[in-house]
Structure formats: structure tokens, C-alpha cells
CSV table of C-alpha atoms and ligand atoms in Angstrom, one decimal:
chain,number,residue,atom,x,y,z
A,1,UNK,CA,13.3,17.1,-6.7
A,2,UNK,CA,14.1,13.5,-6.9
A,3,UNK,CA,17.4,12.1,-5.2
A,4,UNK,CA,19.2,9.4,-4.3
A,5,UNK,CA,18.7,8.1,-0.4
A,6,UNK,CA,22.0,9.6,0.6
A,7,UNK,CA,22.4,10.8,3.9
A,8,UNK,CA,22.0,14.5,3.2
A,9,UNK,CA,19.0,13.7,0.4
A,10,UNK,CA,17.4,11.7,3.8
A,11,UNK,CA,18.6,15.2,6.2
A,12,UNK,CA,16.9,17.6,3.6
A,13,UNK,CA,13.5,15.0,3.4
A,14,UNK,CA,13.2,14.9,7.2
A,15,UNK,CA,13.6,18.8,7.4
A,16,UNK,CA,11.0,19.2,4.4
A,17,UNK,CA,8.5,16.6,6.3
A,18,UNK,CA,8.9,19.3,9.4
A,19,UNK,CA,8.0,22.4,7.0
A,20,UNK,CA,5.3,20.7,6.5
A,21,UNK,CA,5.8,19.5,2.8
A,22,UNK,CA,5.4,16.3,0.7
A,23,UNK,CA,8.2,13.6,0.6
A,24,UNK,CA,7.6,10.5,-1.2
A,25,UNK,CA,9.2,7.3,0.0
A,26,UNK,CA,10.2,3.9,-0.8
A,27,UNK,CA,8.7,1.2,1.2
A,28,UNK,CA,9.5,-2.6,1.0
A,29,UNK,CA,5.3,-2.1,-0.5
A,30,UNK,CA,4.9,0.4,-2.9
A,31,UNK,CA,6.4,3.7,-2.6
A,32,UNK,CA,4.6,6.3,-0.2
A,33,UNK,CA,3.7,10.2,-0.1
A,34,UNK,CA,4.5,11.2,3.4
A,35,UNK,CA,2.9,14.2,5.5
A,36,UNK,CA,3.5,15.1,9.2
A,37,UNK,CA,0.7,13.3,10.5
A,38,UNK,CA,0.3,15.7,13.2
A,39,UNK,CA,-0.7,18.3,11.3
A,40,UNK,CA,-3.5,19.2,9.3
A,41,UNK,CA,-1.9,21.5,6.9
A,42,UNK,CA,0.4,18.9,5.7
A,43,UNK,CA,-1.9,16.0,5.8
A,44,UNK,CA,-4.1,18.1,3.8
A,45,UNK,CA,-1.5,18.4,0.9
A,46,UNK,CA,-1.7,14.4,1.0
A,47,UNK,CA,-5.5,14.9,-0.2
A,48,UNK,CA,-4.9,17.6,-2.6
A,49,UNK,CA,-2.3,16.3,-4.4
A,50,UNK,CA,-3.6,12.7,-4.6
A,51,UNK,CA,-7.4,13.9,-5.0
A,52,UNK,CA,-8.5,11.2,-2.2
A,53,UNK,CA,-11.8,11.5,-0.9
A,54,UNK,CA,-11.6,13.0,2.4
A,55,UNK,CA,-13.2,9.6,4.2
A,56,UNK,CA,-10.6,7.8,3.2
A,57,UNK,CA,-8.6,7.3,6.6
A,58,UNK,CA,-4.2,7.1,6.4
A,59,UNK,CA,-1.9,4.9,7.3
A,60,UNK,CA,0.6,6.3,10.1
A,61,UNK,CA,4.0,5.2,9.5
A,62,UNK,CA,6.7,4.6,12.5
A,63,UNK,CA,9.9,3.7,13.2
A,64,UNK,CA,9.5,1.2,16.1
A,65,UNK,CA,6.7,-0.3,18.3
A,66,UNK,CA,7.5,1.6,21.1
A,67,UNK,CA,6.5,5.0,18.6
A,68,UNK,CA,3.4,2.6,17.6
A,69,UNK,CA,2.4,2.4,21.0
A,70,UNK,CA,2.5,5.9,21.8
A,71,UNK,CA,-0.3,6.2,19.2
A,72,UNK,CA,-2.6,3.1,19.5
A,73,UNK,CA,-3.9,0.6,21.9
A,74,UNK,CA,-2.1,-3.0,21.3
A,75,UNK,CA,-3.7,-5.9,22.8
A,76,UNK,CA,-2.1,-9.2,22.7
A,77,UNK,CA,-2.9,-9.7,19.7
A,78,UNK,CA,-1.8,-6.4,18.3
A,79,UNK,CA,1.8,-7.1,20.1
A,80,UNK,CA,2.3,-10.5,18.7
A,81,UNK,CA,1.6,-9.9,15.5
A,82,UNK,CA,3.9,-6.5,15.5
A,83,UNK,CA,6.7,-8.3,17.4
A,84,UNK,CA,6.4,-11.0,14.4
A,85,UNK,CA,6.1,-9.0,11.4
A,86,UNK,CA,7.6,-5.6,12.4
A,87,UNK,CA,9.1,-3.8,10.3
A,88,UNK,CA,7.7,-5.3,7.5
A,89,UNK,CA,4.8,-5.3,5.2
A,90,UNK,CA,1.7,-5.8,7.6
A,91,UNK,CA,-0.4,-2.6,8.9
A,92,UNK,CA,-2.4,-2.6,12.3
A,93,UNK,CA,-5.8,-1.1,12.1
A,94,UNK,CA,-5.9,-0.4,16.7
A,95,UNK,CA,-7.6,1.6,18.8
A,96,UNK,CA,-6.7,5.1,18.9
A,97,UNK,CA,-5.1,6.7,21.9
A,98,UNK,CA,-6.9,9.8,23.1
A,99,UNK,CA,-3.4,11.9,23.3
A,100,UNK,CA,-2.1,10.4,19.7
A,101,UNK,CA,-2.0,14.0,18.4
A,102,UNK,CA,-2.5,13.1,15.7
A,103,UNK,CA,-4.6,15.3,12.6
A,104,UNK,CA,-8.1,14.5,12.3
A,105,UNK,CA,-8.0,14.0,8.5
A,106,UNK,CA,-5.4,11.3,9.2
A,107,UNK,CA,-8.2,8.9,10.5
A,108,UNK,CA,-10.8,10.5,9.0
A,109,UNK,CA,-12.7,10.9,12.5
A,110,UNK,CA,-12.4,7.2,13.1
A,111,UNK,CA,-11.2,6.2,17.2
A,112,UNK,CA,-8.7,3.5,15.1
A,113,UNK,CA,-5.7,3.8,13.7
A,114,UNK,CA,-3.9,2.2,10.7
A,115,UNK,CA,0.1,1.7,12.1
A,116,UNK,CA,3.2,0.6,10.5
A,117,UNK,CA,6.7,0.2,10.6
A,118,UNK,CA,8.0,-0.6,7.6
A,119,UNK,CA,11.4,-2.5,6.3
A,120,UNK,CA,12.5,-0.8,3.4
A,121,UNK,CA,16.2,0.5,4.3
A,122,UNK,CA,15.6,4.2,3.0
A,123,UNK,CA,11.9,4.5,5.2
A,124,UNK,CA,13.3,3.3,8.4
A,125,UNK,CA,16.4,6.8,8.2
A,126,UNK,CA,13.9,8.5,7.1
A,127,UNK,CA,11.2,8.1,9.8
A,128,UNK,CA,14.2,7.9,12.4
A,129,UNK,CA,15.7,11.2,11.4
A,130,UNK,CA,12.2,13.0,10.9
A,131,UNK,CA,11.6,11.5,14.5
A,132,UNK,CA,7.7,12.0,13.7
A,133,UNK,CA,4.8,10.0,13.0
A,134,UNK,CA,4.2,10.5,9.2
A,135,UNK,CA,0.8,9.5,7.1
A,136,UNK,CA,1.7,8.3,4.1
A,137,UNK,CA,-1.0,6.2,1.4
A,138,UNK,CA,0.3,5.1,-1.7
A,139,UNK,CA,1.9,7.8,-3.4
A,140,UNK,CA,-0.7,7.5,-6.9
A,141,UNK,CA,-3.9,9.4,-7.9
A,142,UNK,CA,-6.5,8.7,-6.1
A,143,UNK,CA,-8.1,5.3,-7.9
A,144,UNK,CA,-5.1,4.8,-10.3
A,145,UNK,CA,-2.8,2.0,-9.9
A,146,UNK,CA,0.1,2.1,-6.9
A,147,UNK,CA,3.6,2.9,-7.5
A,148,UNK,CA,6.6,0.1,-7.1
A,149,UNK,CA,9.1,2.9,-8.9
A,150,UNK,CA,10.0,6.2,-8.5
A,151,UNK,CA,8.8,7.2,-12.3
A,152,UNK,CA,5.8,6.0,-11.2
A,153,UNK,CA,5.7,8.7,-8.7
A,154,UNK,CA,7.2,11.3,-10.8
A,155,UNK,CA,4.9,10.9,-13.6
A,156,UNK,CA,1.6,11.4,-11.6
A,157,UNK,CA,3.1,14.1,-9.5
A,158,UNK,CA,6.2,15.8,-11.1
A,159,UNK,CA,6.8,19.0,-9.0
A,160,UNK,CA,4.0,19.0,-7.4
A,161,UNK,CA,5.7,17.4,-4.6
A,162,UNK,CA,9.0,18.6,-2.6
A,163,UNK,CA,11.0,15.8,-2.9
A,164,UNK,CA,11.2,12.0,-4.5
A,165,UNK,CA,13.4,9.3,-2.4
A,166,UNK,CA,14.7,7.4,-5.6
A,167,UNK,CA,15.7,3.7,-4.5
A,168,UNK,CA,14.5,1.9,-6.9
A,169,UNK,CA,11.9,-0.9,-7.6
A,170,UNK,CA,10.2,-1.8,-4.7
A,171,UNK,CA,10.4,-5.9,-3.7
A,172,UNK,CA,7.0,-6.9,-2.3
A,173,UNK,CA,5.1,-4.8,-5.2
A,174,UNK,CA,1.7,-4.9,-3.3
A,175,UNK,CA,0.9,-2.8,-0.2
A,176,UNK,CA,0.6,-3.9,2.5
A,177,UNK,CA,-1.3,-6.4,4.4
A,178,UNK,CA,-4.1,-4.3,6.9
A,179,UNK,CA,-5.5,-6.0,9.7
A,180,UNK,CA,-8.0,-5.0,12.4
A,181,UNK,CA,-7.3,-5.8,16.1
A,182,UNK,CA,-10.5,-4.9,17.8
A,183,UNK,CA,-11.4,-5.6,21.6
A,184,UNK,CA,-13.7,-8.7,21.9
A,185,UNK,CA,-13.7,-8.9,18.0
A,186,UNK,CA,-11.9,-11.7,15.8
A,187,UNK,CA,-9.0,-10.4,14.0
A,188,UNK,CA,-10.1,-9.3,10.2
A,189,UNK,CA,-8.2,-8.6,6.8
A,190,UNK,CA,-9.4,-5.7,5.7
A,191,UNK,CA,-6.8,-6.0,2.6
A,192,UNK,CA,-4.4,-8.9,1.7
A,193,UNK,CA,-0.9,-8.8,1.2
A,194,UNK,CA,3.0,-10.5,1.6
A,195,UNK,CA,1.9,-11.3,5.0
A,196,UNK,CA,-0.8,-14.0,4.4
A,197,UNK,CA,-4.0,-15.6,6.4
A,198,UNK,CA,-2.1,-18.5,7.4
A,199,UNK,CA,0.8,-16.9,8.5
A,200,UNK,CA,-1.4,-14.4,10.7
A,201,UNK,CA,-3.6,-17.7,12.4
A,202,UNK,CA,-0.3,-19.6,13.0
A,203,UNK,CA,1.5,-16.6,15.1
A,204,UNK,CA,-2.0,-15.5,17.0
A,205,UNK,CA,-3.6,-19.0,16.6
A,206,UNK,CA,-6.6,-17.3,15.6
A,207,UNK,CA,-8.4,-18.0,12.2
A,208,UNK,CA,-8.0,-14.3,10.6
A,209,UNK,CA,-11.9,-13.2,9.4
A,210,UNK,CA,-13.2,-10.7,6.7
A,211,UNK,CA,-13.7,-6.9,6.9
A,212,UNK,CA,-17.1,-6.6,8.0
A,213,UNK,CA,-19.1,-5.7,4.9
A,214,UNK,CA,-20.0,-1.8,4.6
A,215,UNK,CA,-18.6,-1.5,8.1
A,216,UNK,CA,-15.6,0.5,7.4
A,217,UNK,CA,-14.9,2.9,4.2
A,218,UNK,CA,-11.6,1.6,3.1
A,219,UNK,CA,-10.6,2.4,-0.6
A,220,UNK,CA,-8.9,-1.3,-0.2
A,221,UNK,CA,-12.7,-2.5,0.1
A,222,UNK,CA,-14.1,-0.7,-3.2
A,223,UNK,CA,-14.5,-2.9,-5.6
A,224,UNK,CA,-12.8,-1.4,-8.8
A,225,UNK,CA,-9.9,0.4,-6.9
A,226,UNK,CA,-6.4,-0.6,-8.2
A,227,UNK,CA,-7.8,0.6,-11.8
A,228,UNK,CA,-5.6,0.5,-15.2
A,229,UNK,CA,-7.5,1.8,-18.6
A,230,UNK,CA,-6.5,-1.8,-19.8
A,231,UNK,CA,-10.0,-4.0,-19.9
A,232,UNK,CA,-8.7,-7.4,-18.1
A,233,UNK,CA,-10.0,-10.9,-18.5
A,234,UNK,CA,-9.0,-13.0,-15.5
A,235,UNK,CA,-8.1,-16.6,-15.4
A,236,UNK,CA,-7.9,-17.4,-19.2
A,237,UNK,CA,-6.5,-20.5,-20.7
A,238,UNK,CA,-5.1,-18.2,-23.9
A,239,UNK,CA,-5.5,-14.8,-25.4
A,240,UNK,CA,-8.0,-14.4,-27.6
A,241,UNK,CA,-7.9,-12.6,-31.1
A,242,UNK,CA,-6.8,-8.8,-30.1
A,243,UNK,CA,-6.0,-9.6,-26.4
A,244,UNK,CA,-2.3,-9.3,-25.0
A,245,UNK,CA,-1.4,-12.1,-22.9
A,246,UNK,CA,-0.5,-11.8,-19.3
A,247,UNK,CA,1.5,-14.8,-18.7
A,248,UNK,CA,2.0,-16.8,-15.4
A,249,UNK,CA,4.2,-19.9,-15.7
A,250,UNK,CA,4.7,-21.5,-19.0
A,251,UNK,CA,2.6,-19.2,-21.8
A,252,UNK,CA,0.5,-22.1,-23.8
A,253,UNK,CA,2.1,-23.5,-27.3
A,254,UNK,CA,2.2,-20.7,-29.9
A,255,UNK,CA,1.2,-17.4,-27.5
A,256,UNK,CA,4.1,-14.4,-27.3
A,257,UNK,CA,3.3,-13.0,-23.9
A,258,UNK,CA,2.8,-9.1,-23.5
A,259,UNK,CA,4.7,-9.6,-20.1
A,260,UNK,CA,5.0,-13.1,-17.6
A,261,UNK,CA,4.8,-12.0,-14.7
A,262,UNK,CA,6.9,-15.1,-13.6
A,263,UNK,CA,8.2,-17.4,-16.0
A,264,UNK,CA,9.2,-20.1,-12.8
A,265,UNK,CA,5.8,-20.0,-12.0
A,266,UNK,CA,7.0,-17.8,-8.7
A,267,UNK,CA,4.4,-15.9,-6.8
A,268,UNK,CA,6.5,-13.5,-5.4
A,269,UNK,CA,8.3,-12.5,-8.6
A,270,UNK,CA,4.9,-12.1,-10.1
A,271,UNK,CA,3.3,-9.5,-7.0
A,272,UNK,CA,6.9,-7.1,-7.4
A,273,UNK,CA,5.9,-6.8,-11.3
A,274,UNK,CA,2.6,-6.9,-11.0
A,275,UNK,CA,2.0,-2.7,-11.1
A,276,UNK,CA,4.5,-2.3,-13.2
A,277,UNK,CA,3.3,-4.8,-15.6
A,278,UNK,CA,-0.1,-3.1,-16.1
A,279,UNK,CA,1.2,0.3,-16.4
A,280,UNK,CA,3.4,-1.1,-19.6
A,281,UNK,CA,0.1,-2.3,-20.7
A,282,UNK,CA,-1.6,1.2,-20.3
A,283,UNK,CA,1.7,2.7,-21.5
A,284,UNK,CA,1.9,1.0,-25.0
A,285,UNK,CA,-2.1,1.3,-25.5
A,286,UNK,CA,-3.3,-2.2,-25.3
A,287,UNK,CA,-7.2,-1.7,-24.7
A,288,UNK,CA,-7.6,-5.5,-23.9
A,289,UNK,CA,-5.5,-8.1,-22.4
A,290,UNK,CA,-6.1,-11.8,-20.7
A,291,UNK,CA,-4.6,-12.7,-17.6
A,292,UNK,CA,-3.6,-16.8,-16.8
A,293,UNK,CA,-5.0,-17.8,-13.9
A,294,UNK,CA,-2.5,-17.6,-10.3
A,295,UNK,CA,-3.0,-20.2,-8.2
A,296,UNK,CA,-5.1,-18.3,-4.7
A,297,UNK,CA,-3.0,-19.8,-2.1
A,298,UNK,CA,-0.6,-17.5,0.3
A,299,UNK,CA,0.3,-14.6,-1.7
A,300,UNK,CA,-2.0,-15.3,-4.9
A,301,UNK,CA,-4.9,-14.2,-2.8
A,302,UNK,CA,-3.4,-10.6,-2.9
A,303,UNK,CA,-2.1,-10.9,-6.5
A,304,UNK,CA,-5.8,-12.2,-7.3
A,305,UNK,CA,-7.2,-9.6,-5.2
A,306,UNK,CA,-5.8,-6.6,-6.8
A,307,UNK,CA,-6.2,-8.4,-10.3
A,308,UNK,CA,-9.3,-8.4,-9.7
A,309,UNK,CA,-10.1,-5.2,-8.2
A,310,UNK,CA,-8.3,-4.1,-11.6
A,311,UNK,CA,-10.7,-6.2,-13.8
A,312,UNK,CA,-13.6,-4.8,-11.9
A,313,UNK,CA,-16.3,-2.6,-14.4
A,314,UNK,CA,-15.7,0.5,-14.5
A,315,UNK,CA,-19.0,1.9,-13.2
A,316,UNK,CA,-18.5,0.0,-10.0
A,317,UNK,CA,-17.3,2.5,-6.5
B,1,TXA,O1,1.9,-0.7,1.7
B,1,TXA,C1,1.2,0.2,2.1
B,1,TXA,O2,0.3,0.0,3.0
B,1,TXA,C2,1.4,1.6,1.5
B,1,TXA,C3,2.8,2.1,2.0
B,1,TXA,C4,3.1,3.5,1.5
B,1,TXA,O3,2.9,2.0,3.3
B,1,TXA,N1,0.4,2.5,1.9
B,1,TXA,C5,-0.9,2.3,1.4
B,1,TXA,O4,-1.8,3.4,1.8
B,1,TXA,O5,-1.3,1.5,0.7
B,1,TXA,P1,-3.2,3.6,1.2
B,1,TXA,O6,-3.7,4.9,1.7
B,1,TXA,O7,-3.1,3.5,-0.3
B,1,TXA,O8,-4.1,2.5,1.8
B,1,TXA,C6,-4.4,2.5,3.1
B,1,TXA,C7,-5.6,1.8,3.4
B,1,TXA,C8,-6.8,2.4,2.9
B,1,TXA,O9,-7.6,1.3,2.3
B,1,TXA,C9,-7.5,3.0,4.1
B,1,TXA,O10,-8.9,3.1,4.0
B,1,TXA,C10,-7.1,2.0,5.1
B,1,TXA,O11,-5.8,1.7,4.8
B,1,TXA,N2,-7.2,2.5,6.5
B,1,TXA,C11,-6.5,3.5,7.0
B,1,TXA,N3,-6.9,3.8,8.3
B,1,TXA,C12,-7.8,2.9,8.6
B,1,TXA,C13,-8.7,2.7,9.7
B,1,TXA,N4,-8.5,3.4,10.8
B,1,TXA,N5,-9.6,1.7,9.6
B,1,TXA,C14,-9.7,1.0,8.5
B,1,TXA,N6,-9.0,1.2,7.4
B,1,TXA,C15,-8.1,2.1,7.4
B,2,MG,MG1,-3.5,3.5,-2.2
């Protein structure tokens, strides 16, 4: 069933989320399909329905920091940066606390946790009225691209899941930003997102590194992940002869774009359409299409990141 995020539509999704079913979610990310992460029945249904390898660790979602802390281990690190970016778009990878509860397949037998309370309007009743800690990845097939719109969800799933929390396009468009806060290790992206590198070293005043390579299996880390059917070309001056153009900024002289993701030349405009952008490319058939190059700082090194993870060969895990 999908619904508006009404106040009964948000009673009736918190009382399905304690039967144990799936609820999908907007976020101010990408929209979510949320599980009681306590339980292994429910978190299981995540799995199932999405076809997600079972090594592939959740993110726990929360209403507050207090909630958070309940769960994981915050340094000083870990409390600045939630203090600063909470609720919002930025996820905490933190030590696990031996009486989280939570379901083993949640962190896929890890000792961290992925935390985060989100912004969106619609997440925040939802997780307050479910009053329960609730996995939730992005709410696509396994390996397909993430959803910013309820259809998105609907199409991949349809009834297979109890209940769709219809509010619309979502604003940031990309998930979230993951960091790890390990004891007596630097702080490290393990995925980019809204909240950027510089923003994370100016409120720790820490210099942010990279996920250690091969160290942990995250999805976010495999290179061809975020995966249309379109072939992209990245960074092209023009389209070529039976290429659609992805525009950024002013297309060049005598080129009809296929989309722009933001005609200003606006980064932020261009990571909410981004998803969308390339499932309207996969919708309408186009087999090829070349992408003008987005400028990497702040927010381009997500957009660039999940272009590319899009662009990746196929072949590639
Ligand atoms: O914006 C978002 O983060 C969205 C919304 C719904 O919140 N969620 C999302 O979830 O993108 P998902 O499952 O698609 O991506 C979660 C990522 C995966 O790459 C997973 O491997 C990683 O988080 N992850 C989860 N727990 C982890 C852990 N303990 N250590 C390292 N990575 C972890
Ligand atoms: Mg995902």
C-alpha cells in the first residue's frame, strides 16, 4: 500500500514496523526500506526482498543521539560530528555496544555500527512513533540504482512490501555521507555525500582519510555499484554520434541535452536529479550516453563518485 505521510498512514507504518513487516521511508537521502532492527525475522525480509548479499552490514536509523548512544560507542569525535550534522545526511560507522540488541544480520557480525538520524520530516514521526531502532538500506535491488521517489520504490517492489511512505522527491538525492570513528584511528569516508571532507575536518579539525582498502565489505566500496543498463562516458566535452547528452551547465553550441542535471551550473540541483536522471535514461532505452564533466570539489566528489561507480564495466564487483 502506498500513502500519504498522514498521521494515521505514519500510526499504521509504525504498527506494521512492530509486526515485523517492511515500510519504506523517505529520507532527506534517498528513500529507505525499514525493518525492526532488532529482529532477525524482519531484518531478514530487508535481504529477501532487496536480494542483498548477506555481508553487506545495515544502516540503523534513530530518532535522537541519545537512542544512538544506546546502541554505539561515541568518542569525541563521534559526538561532535553528531551534534553538528544530526539529523541530517551523515551516517556514523561506531563501535558497537555489547547490549545494542540489535539482529546479527544487521551488522553482518561486525563489533561496529552504521547510525543515523535523519532530517526528512516524515522519517523523524516515523522513527518517533515506532519508538525502535529500524535498519533501513536504500530501498532498491540489490546493485540497481537508489530511489529519490516513491515510484522508484514501487516499481522494484510493488506489493511485495507492506507499506510505501509517499512524500515525494527526495532533496539531497545521494545517500548519505558514512564515516568511521574508530579508537586510535583517523576518521575515514567510507562513502561521500551532502556532508563533505571539508566540512567534516573543519568541525573535528581532523583531515578525514579513505576507507582502508579491502578492510571493510561495504557495497558503497564496490566499484560498479550504483549500476544503470545505460553505458556512460564521463567527463565529455560533447556527445558523440548516437550518445545522449548529460548536460551540466551550459550544453555546448548545437547539442539538445537528454536531461541537464543543472542548467545554473548548481551542484546541489544536479545530486537531487542525479538517480532520477539515469533511470529516464534506462526508461526511454538509450544504450549510450556522455556525461559533461562536474567540477570534484564539495559535493561533486559524491556526484563524481556515484557517476562513476555507474560508468564502472560491468564485469567489475
Ligand atoms: O542515505 C542513506 O544512507 C540511505 C538512507 C535510507 O538512510 N541508506 C543507505 O543504505 O544508503 P545502504 O544499505 O544502501 O548503504 C549502507 C552502506 C553500505 O555500503 C554498508 O556496507 C555500509 O553502509 N555499512 C553499514 N554498516 C557498516 C559497518 N558497520 N561498517 C562499514 N560499513 C557499513
Ligand atoms: Mg544502497
Amino acid at each position: 500500500m502506498r500513502s500519504m505521510p498522514n498521521p494515521e498512514a505514519i500510526t499504521q507504518a509504525a504498527r506494521l514496523l512492530r509486526e515485523l513487516a517492511l515500510v519504506a521511508f523517505p529520507t532527506e537521502t534517498v528513500y529507505g526500506l525499514g525493518a525492526d532492527a532488532r529482529s532477525d525475522k524482519a531484518v531478514l525480509k530487508i535481504f529477501q526482498a532487496k536480494g542483498r548479499p548477506r555481508f553487506n552490514p545495515l544502516i540503523v536509523h534513530i530518532g535522537s543521539l541519545a537512542a544512538a548512544k544506546r546502541l554505539g560507542r561515541f568518542d569525541i569525535r563521534a559526538g561532535a560530528l553528531a551534534q553538528a550534522f544530526w539529523p541530517g545526511p551523515l551516517t556514523l560507522v561506531v563501535p558497537m555496544r555489547t547490549d545494542a540488541g540489535l539482529s546479527d544480520l544487521v551488522t553482518a557480525g561486525l563489533d561496529t555500527v552504521a547510525l543515523r538520524v535523519p532530517g526528512h520530516k516524515t522519517a523523524q514521526r516515523l522513527l518517533s512513533e515506532a519508538d525502535m531502532p529500524v535498519a533501513a538500506p536504500s530501498a532498491n535491488v540489490s546493485g540497481t540504482v537508489s530511489p529519490t521517489r516513491a515510484d522508484h520504490v514501487a516499481g522494484a517492489f510493488g506489493n511485495q512490501i507492506a507499506m510505501i511512505l509517499d512524500a515525494g522527491p527526495t532533496d539531497c538525492g545521494l545517500e548519505s555521507t558514512i564515516v568511521s570513528v574508530a579508537p586510535g584511528e583517523p576518521l575515514r569516508c567510507l562513502r561521500p555525500g551532502s556532508v563533505t571532507r571539508a566540512e567534516l575536518a573543519a568541525t573535528t579539525g581532523e583531515t578525514v582519510a579513505d576507507a582502508e582498502p579491502g578492510k571493510i565489505s561495504s557495497p558503497g566500496q564496490l566499484r560498479r555499484h550504483y549500476a544503470p543498463a545505460v553505458a556512460l562516458r564521463l567527463n565529455a566535452a560533447t556527445a558523440g554520434p548516437g550518445e545522449a547528452l548529460i548536460a551540466f551547465g551550459p550544453p555546448p553550441p548545437g547539442h539538445k541535452p537528454f536531461v541537464n542535471l543543472s542548467p545554473a551550473g548548481d551542484l546541489g540541483e544536479a545530486a537531487a536529479g542525479l538517480f532520477a536522471a539515469l533511470r529516464a535514461l534506462d526508461d526511454a532505452g538509450i544504450a549510450r550516453a556522455a556525461v559533461m564533466p562536474i567540477p570534484d570539489a564539495g559535493l561533486g566528489e559524491a556526484i563524481n563518485d556515484r557517476l562513476s561507480r555507474a560508468s564502472a564495466p560491468m564485469d567489475a564487483t
